[in-house]
PDB file of C-alpha atoms in Angstrom:
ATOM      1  CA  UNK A   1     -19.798  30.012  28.457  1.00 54.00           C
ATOM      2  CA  UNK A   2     -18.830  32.878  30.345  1.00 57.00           C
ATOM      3  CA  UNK A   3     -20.093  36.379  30.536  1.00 61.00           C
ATOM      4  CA  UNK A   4     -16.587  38.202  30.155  1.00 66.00           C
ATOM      5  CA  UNK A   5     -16.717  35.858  27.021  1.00 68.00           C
ATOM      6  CA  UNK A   6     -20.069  37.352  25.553  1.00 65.00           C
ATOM      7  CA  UNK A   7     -19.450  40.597  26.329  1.00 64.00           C
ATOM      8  CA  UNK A   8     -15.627  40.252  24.590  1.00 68.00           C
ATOM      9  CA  UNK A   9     -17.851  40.474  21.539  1.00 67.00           C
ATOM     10  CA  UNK A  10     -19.562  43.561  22.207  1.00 63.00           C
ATOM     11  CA  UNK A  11     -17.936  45.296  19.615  1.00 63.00           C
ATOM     12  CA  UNK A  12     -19.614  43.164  16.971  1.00 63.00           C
ATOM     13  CA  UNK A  13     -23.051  44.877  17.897  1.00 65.00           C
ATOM     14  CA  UNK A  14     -24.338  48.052  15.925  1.00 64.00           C
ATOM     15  CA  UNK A  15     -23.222  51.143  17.326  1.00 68.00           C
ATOM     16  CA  UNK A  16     -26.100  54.006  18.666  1.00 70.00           C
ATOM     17  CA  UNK A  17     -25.407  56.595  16.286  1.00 71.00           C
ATOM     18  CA  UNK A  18     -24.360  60.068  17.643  1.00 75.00           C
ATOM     19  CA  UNK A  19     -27.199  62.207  16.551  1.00 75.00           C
ATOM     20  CA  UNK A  20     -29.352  59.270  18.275  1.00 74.00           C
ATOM     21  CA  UNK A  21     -27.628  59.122  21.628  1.00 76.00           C
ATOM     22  CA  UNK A  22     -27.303  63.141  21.627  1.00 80.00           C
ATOM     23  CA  UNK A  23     -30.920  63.532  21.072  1.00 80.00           C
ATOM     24  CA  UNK A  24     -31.636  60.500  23.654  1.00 77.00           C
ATOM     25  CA  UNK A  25     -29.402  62.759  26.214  1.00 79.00           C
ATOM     26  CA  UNK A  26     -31.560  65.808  25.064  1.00 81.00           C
ATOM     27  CA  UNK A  27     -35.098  64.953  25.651  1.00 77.00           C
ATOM     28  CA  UNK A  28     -34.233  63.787  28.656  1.00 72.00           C
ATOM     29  CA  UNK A  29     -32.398  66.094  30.311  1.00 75.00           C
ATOM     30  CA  UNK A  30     -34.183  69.126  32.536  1.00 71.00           C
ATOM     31  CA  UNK A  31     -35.390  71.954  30.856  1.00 74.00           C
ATOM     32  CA  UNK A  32     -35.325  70.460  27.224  1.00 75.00           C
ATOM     33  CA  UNK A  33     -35.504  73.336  24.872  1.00 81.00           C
ATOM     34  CA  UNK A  34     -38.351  72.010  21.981  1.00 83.00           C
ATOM     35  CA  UNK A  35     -36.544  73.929  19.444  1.00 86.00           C
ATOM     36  CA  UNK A  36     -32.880  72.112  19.659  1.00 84.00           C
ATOM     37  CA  UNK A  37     -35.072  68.922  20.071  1.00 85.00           C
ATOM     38  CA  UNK A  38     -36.476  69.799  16.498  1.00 87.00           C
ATOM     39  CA  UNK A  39     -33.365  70.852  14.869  1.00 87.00           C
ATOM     40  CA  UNK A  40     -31.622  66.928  16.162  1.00 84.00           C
ATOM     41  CA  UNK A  41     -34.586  64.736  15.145  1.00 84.00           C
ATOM     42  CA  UNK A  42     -34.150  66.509  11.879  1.00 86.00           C
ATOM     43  CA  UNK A  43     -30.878  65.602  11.609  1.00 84.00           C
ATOM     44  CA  UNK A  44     -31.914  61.747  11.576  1.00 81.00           C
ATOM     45  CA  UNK A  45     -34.084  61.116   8.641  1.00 84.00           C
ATOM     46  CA  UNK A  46     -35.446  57.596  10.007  1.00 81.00           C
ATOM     47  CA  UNK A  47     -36.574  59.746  13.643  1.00 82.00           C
ATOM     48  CA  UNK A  48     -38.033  62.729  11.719  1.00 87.00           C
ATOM     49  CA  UNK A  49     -40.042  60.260   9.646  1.00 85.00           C
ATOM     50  CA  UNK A  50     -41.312  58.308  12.586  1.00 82.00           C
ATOM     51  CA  UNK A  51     -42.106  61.683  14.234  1.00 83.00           C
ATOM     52  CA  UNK A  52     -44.356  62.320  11.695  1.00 85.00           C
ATOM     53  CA  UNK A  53     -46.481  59.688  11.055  1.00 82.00           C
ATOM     54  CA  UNK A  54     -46.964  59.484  14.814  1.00 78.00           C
ATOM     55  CA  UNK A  55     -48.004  63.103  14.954  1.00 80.00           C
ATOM     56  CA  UNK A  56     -50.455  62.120  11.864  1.00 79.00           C
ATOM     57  CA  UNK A  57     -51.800  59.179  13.316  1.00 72.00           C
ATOM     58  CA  UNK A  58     -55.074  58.650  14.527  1.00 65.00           C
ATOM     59  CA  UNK A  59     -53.848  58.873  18.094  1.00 62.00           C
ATOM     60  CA  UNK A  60     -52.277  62.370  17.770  1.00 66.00           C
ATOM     61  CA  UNK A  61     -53.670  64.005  14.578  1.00 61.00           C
ATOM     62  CA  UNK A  62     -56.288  66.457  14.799  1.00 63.00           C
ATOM     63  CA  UNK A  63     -57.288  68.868  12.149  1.00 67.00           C
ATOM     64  CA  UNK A  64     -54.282  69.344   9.229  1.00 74.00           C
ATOM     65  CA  UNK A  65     -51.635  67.336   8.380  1.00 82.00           C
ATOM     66  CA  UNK A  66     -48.294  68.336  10.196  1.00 80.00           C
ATOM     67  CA  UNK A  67     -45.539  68.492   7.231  1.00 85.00           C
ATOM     68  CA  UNK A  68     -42.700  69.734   9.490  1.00 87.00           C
ATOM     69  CA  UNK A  69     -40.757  68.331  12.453  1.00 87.00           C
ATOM     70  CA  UNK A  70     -41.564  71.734  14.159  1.00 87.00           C
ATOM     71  CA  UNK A  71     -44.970  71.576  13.795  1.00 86.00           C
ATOM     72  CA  UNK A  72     -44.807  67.442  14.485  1.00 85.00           C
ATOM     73  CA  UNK A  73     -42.819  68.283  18.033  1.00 85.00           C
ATOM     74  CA  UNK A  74     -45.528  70.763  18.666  1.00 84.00           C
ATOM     75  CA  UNK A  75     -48.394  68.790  18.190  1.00 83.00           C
ATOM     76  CA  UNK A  76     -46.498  65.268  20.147  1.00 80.00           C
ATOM     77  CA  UNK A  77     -45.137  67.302  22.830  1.00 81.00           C
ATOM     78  CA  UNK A  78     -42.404  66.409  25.033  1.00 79.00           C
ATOM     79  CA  UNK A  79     -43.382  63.070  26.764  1.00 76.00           C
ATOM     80  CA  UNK A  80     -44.292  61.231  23.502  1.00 78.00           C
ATOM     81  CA  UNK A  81     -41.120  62.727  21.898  1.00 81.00           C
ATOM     82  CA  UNK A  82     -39.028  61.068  24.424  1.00 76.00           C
ATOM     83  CA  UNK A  83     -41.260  57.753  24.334  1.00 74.00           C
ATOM     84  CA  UNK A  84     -40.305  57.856  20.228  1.00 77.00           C
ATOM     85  CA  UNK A  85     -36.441  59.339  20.276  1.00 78.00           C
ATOM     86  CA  UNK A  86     -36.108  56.077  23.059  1.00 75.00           C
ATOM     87  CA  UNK A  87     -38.241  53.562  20.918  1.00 76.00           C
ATOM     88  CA  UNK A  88     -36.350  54.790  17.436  1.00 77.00           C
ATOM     89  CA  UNK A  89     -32.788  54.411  18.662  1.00 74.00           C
ATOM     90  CA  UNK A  90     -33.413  50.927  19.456  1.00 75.00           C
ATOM     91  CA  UNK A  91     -34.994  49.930  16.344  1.00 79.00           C
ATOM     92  CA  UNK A  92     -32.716  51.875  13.750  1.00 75.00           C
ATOM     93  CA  UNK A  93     -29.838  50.208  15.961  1.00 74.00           C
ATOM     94  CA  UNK A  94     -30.841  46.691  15.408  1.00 73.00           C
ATOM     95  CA  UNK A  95     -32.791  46.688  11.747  1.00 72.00           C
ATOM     96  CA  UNK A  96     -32.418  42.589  10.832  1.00 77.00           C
ATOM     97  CA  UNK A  97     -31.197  40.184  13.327  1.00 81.00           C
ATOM     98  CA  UNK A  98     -31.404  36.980  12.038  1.00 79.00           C
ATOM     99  CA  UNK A  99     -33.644  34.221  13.308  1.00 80.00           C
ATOM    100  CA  UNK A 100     -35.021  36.405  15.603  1.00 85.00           C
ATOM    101  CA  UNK A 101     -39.104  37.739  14.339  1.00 88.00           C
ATOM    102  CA  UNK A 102     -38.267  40.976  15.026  1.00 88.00           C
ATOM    103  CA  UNK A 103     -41.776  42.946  14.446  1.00 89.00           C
ATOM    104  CA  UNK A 104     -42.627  40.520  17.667  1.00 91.00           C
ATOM    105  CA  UNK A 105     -39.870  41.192  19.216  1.00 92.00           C
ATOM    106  CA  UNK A 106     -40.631  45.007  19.073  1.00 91.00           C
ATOM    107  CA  UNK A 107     -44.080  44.214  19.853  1.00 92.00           C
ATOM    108  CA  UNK A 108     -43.859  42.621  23.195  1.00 93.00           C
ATOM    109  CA  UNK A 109     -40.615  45.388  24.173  1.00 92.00           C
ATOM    110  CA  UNK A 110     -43.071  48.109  23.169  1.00 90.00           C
ATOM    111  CA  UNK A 111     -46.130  46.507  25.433  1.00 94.00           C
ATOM    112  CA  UNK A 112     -43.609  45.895  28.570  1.00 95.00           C
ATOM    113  CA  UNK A 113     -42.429  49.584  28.194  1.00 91.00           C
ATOM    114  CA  UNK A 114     -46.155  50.937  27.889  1.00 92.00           C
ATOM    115  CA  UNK A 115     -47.066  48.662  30.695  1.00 95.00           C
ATOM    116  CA  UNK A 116     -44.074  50.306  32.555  1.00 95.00           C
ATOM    117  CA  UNK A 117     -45.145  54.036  31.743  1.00 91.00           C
ATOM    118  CA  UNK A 118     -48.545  53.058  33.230  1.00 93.00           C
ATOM    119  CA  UNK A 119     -47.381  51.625  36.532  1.00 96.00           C
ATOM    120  CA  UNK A 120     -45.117  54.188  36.818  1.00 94.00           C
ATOM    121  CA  UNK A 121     -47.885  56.943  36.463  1.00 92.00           C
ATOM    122  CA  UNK A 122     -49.764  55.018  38.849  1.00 94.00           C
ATOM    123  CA  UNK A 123     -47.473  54.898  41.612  1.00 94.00           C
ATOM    124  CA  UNK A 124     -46.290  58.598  40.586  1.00 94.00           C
ATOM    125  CA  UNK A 125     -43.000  57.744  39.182  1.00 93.00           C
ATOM    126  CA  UNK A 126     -41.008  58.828  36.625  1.00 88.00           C
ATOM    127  CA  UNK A 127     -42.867  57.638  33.281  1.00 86.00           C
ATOM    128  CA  UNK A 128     -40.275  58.378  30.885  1.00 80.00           C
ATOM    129  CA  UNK A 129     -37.709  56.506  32.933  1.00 85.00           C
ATOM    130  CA  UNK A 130     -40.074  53.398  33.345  1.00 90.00           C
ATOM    131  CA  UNK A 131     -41.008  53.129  29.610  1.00 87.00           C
ATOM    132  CA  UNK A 132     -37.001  53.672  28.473  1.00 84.00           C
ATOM    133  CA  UNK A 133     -36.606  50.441  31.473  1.00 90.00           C
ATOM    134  CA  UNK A 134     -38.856  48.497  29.407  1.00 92.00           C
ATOM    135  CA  UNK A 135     -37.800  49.190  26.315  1.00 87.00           C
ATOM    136  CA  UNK A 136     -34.180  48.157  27.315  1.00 87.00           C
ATOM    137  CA  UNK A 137     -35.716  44.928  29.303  1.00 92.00           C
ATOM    138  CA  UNK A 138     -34.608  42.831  26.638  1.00 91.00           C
ATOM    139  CA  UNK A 139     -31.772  43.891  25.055  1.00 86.00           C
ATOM    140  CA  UNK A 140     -29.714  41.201  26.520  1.00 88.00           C
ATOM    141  CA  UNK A 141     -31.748  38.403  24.381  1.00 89.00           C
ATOM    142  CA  UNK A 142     -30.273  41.091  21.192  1.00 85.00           C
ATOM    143  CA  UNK A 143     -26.854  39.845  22.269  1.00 83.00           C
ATOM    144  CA  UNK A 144     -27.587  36.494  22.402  1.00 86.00           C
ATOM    145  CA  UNK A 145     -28.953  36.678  19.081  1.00 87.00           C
ATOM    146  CA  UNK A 146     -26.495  38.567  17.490  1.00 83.00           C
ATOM    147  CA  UNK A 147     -23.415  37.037  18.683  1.00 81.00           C
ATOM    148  CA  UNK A 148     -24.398  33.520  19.458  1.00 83.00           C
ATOM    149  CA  UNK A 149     -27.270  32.853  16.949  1.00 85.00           C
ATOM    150  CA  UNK A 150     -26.706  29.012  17.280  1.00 88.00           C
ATOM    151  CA  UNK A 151     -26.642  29.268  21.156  1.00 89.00           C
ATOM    152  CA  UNK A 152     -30.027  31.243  20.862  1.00 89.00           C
ATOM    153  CA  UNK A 153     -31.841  28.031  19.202  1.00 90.00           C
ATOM    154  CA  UNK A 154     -30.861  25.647  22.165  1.00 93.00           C
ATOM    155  CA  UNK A 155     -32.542  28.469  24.507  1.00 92.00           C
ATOM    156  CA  UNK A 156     -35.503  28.312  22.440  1.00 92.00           C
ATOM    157  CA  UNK A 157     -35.556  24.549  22.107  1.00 94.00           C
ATOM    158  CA  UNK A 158     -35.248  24.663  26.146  1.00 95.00           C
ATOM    159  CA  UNK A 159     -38.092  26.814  26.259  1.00 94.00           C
ATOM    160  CA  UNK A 160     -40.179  24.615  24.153  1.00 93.00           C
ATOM    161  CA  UNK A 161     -39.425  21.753  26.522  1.00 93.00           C
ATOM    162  CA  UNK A 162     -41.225  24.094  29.105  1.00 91.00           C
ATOM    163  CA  UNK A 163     -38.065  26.215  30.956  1.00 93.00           C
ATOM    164  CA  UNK A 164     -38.830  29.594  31.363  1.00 90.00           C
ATOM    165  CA  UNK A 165     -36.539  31.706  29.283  1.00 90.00           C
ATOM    166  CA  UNK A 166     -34.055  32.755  31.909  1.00 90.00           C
ATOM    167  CA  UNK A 167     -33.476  29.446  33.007  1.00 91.00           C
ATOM    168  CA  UNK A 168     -33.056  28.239  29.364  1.00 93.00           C
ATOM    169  CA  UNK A 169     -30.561  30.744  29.156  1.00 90.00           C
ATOM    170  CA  UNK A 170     -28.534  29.782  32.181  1.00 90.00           C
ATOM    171  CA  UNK A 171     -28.429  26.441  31.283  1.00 92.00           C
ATOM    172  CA  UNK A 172     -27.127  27.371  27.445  1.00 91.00           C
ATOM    173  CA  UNK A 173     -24.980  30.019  28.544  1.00 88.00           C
ATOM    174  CA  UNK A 174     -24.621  30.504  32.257  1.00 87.00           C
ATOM    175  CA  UNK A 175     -26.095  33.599  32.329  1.00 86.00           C
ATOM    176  CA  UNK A 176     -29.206  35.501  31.463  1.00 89.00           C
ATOM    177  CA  UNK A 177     -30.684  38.194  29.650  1.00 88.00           C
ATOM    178  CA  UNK A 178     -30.959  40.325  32.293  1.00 91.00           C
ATOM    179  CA  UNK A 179     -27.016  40.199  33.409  1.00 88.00           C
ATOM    180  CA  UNK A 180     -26.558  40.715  29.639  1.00 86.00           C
ATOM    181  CA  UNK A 181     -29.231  43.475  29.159  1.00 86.00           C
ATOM    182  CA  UNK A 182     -27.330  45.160  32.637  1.00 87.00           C
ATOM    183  CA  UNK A 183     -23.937  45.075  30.912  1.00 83.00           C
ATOM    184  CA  UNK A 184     -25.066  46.097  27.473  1.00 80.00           C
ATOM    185  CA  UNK A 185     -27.124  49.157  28.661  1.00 81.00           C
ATOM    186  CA  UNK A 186     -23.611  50.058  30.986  1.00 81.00           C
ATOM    187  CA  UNK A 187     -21.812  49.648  27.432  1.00 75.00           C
ATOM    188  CA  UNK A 188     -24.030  52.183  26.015  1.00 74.00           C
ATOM    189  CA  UNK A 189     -23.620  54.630  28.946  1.00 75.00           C
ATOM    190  CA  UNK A 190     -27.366  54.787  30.257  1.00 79.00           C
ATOM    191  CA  UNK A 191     -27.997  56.072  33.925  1.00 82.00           C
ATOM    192  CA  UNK A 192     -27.491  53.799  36.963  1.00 88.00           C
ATOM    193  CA  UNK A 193     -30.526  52.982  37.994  1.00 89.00           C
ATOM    194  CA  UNK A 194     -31.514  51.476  34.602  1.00 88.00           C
ATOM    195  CA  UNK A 195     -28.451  49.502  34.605  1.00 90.00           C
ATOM    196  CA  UNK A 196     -29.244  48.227  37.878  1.00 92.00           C
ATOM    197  CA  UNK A 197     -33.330  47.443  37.308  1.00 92.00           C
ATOM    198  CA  UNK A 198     -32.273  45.755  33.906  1.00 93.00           C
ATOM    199  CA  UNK A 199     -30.194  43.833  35.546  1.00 91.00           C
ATOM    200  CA  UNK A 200     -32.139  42.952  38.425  1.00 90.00           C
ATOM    201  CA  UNK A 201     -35.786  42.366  36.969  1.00 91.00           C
ATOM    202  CA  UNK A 202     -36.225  39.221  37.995  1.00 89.00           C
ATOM    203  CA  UNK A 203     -34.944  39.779  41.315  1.00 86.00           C
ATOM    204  CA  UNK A 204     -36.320  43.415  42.864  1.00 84.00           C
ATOM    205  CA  UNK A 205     -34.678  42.491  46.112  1.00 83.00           C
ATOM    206  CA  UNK A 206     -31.502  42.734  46.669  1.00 80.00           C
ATOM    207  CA  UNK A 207     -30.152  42.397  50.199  1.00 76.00           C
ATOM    208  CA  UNK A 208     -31.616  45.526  52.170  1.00 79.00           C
ATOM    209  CA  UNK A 209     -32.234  46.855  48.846  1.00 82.00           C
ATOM    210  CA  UNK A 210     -35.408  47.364  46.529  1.00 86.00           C
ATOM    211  CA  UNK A 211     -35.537  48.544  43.301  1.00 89.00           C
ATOM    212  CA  UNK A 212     -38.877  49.359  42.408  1.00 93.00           C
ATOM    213  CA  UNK A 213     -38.137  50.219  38.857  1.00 94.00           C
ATOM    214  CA  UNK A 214     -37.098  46.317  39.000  1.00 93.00           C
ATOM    215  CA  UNK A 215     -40.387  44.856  39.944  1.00 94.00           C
ATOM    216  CA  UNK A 216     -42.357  47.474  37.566  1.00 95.00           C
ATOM    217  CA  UNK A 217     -40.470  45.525  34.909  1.00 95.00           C
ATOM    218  CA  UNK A 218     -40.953  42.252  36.379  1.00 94.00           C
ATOM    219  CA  UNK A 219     -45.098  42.898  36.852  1.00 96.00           C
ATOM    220  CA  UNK A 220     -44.913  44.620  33.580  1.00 96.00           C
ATOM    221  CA  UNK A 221     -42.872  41.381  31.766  1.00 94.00           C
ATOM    222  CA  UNK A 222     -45.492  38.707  33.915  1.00 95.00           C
ATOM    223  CA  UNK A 223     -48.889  40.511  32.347  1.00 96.00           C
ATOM    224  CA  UNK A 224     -47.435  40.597  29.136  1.00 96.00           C
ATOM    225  CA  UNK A 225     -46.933  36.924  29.312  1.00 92.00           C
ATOM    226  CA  UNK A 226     -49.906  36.054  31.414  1.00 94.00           C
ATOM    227  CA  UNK A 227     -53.046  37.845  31.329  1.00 95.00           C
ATOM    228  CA  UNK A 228     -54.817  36.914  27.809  1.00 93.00           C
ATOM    229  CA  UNK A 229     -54.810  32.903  30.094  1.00 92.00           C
ATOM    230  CA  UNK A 230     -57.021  34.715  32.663  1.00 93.00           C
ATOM    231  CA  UNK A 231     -60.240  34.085  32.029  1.00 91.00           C
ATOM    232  CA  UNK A 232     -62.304  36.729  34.315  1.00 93.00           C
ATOM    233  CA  UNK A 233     -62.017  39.415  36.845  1.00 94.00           C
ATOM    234  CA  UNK A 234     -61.468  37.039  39.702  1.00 94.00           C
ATOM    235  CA  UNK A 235     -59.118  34.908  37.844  1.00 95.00           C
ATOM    236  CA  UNK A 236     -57.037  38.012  37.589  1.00 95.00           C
ATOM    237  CA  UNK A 237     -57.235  39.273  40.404  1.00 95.00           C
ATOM    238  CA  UNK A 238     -55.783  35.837  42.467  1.00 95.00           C
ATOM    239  CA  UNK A 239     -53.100  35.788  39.756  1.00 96.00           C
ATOM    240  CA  UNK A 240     -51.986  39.808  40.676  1.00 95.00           C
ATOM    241  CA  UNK A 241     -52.351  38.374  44.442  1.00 94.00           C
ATOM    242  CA  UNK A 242     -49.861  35.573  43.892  1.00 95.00           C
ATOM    243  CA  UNK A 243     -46.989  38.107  42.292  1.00 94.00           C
ATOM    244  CA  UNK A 244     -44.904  39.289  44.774  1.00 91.00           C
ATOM    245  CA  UNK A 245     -44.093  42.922  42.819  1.00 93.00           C
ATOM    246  CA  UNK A 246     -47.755  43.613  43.167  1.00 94.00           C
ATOM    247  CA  UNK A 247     -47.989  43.293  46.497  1.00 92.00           C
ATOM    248  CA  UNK A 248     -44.650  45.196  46.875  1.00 92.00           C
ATOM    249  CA  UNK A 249     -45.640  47.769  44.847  1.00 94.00           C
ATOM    250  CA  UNK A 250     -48.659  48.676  46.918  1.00 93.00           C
ATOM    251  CA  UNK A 251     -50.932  48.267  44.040  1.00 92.00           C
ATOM    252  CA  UNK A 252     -54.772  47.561  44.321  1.00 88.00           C
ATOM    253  CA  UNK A 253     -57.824  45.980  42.818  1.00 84.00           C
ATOM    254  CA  UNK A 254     -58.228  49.204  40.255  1.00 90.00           C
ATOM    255  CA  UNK A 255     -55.344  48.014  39.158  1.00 94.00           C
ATOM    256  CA  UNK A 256     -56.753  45.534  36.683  1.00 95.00           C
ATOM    257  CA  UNK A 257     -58.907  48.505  34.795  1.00 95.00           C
ATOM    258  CA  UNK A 258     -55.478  49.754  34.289  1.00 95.00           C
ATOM    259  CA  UNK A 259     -54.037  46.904  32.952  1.00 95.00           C
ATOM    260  CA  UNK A 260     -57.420  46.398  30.688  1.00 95.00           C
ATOM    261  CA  UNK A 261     -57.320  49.971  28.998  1.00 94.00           C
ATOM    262  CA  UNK A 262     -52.839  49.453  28.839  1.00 93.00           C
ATOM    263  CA  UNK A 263     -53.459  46.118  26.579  1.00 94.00           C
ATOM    264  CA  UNK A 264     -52.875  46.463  22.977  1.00 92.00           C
ATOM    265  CA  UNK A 265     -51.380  49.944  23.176  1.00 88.00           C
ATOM    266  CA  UNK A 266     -47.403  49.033  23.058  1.00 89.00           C
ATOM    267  CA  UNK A 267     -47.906  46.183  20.113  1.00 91.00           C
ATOM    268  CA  UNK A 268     -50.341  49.145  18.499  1.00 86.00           C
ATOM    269  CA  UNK A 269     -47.306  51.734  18.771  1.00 81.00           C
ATOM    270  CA  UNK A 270     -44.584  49.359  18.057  1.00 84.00           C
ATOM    271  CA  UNK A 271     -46.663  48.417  14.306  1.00 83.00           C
ATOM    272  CA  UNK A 272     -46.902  52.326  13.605  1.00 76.00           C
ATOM    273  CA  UNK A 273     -43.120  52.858  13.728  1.00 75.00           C
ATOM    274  CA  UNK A 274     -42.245  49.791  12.017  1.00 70.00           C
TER     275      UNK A 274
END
């Protein structure tokens, strides 16, 4: 199966509404004004609602209960707003897939993204630009889904037999997630260099050329998967010496407190929007 043949059936997948991808293009543009941000979430009923309940939660709420979206947008402020505008548009955009578990699905994007925001804080990157990377990591495996349901069993069948997922997918469908997630995410119109890191996330290096935003996703992907196996400190620590994006990405041996208080947060985010 060929790509050009997937992506023919791009038109089949669910559409980001308009209010969404305005107010995506709004909270992250330069000198956002908090006030137009209010009046477009409150244009989207499912957004305003997620706004909030976030605001209310535990995490945010302190004192009253926030009733408005002004008051909500207030009390978030602007780099939580962006995390949640990013996080809602994908999940109103794909509500029911079927045979995919999507609450996990949403759980492990959500835990790569906050993984990404970390390492991206870390290394004094842009956050909001390395938690919307992780959050479109895996929008490829959406397309598989959606289009070719059938051809998404014999990846997971492949995957039982012990192939890691993109090779299951290359041998199913001669490509991967990642080329997918690349072309999808250049369907919807997102920037370059998210296009490009989607794309290339299990590959950093390219030529001459390094993409850290790549390899955050790639680290950020491998500790999801990995790190509950590791049974101490040390054990961790060998394993973060054996990945190549660690070592590229200059990180240290503080790194694993990072990665300790990170854990849990994504899945814990992704359940309170659901």
């Amino acid at each position: 199966m060929t790509i050009d043949k997937l992506l023919s059936h791009v038109d089949k997948l669910p559409k980001i509404p308009k209010v969404v991808q305005e107010l995506m293009d709004l909270v992250n543009s330069d000198g956002s004004d908090m006030n137009q941000i209010s009046t477009k979430i409150a244009m989207d009923q499912v957004i305003s609602a997620r706004v909030l309940r976030l605001s209310n939660s535990s995490h945010f709420g302190r004192g009253r209960t926030v009733a408005s979206v002004d008051d909500a947008v207030i009390r978030l402020g602007l780099g939580p707003i962006r995390t949640l505008v990013t996080a809602s548009a994908l999940m109103s955009t794909f509500p029911k897939i079927e045979g995919l578990d999507l609450n996990a699905f949403w759980g492990t994007t959500f835990e790569v993204a906050t993984f990404c925001k970390a390492i991206a804080k870390e290394l004094k990157s842009d956050q909001n630009e390395a938690f919307t990377a992780g959050m479109l990591h895996n929008i490829g495996d959406l397309l598989i889904y959606t289009v070719y349901p059938d051809q998404a069993q014999k990846v997971e069948l492949h995957m039982e037999m012990g192939k890691t997922k993109p090779e299951a997918q290359q041998i199913v469908l001669s490509t991967d997630g990642a080329e997918l997630g690349g072309m999808l995410a250049k369907n919807w119109k997102f920037a370059d260099t998210l296009i490009d890191a989607i794309s290339h996330q299990y590959s950093a290096v390219q030529g001459d050329e390094f993409s850290q935003l790549a390899a955050i996703i790639n680290l950020s992907r491998k500790i999801d998967c990995n790190w509950e196996g590791l049974a101490d400190r040390e054990a961790q620590q060998t394993w973060l010496n054996h990945q190549l994006e660690y070592s590229m990405l200059g990180l240290n041996e503080d790194f694993i407190e990072l990665v300790e208080n990170t854990r849990g947060v994504g899945r814990e985010l992704a359940s309170s929007l659901a």
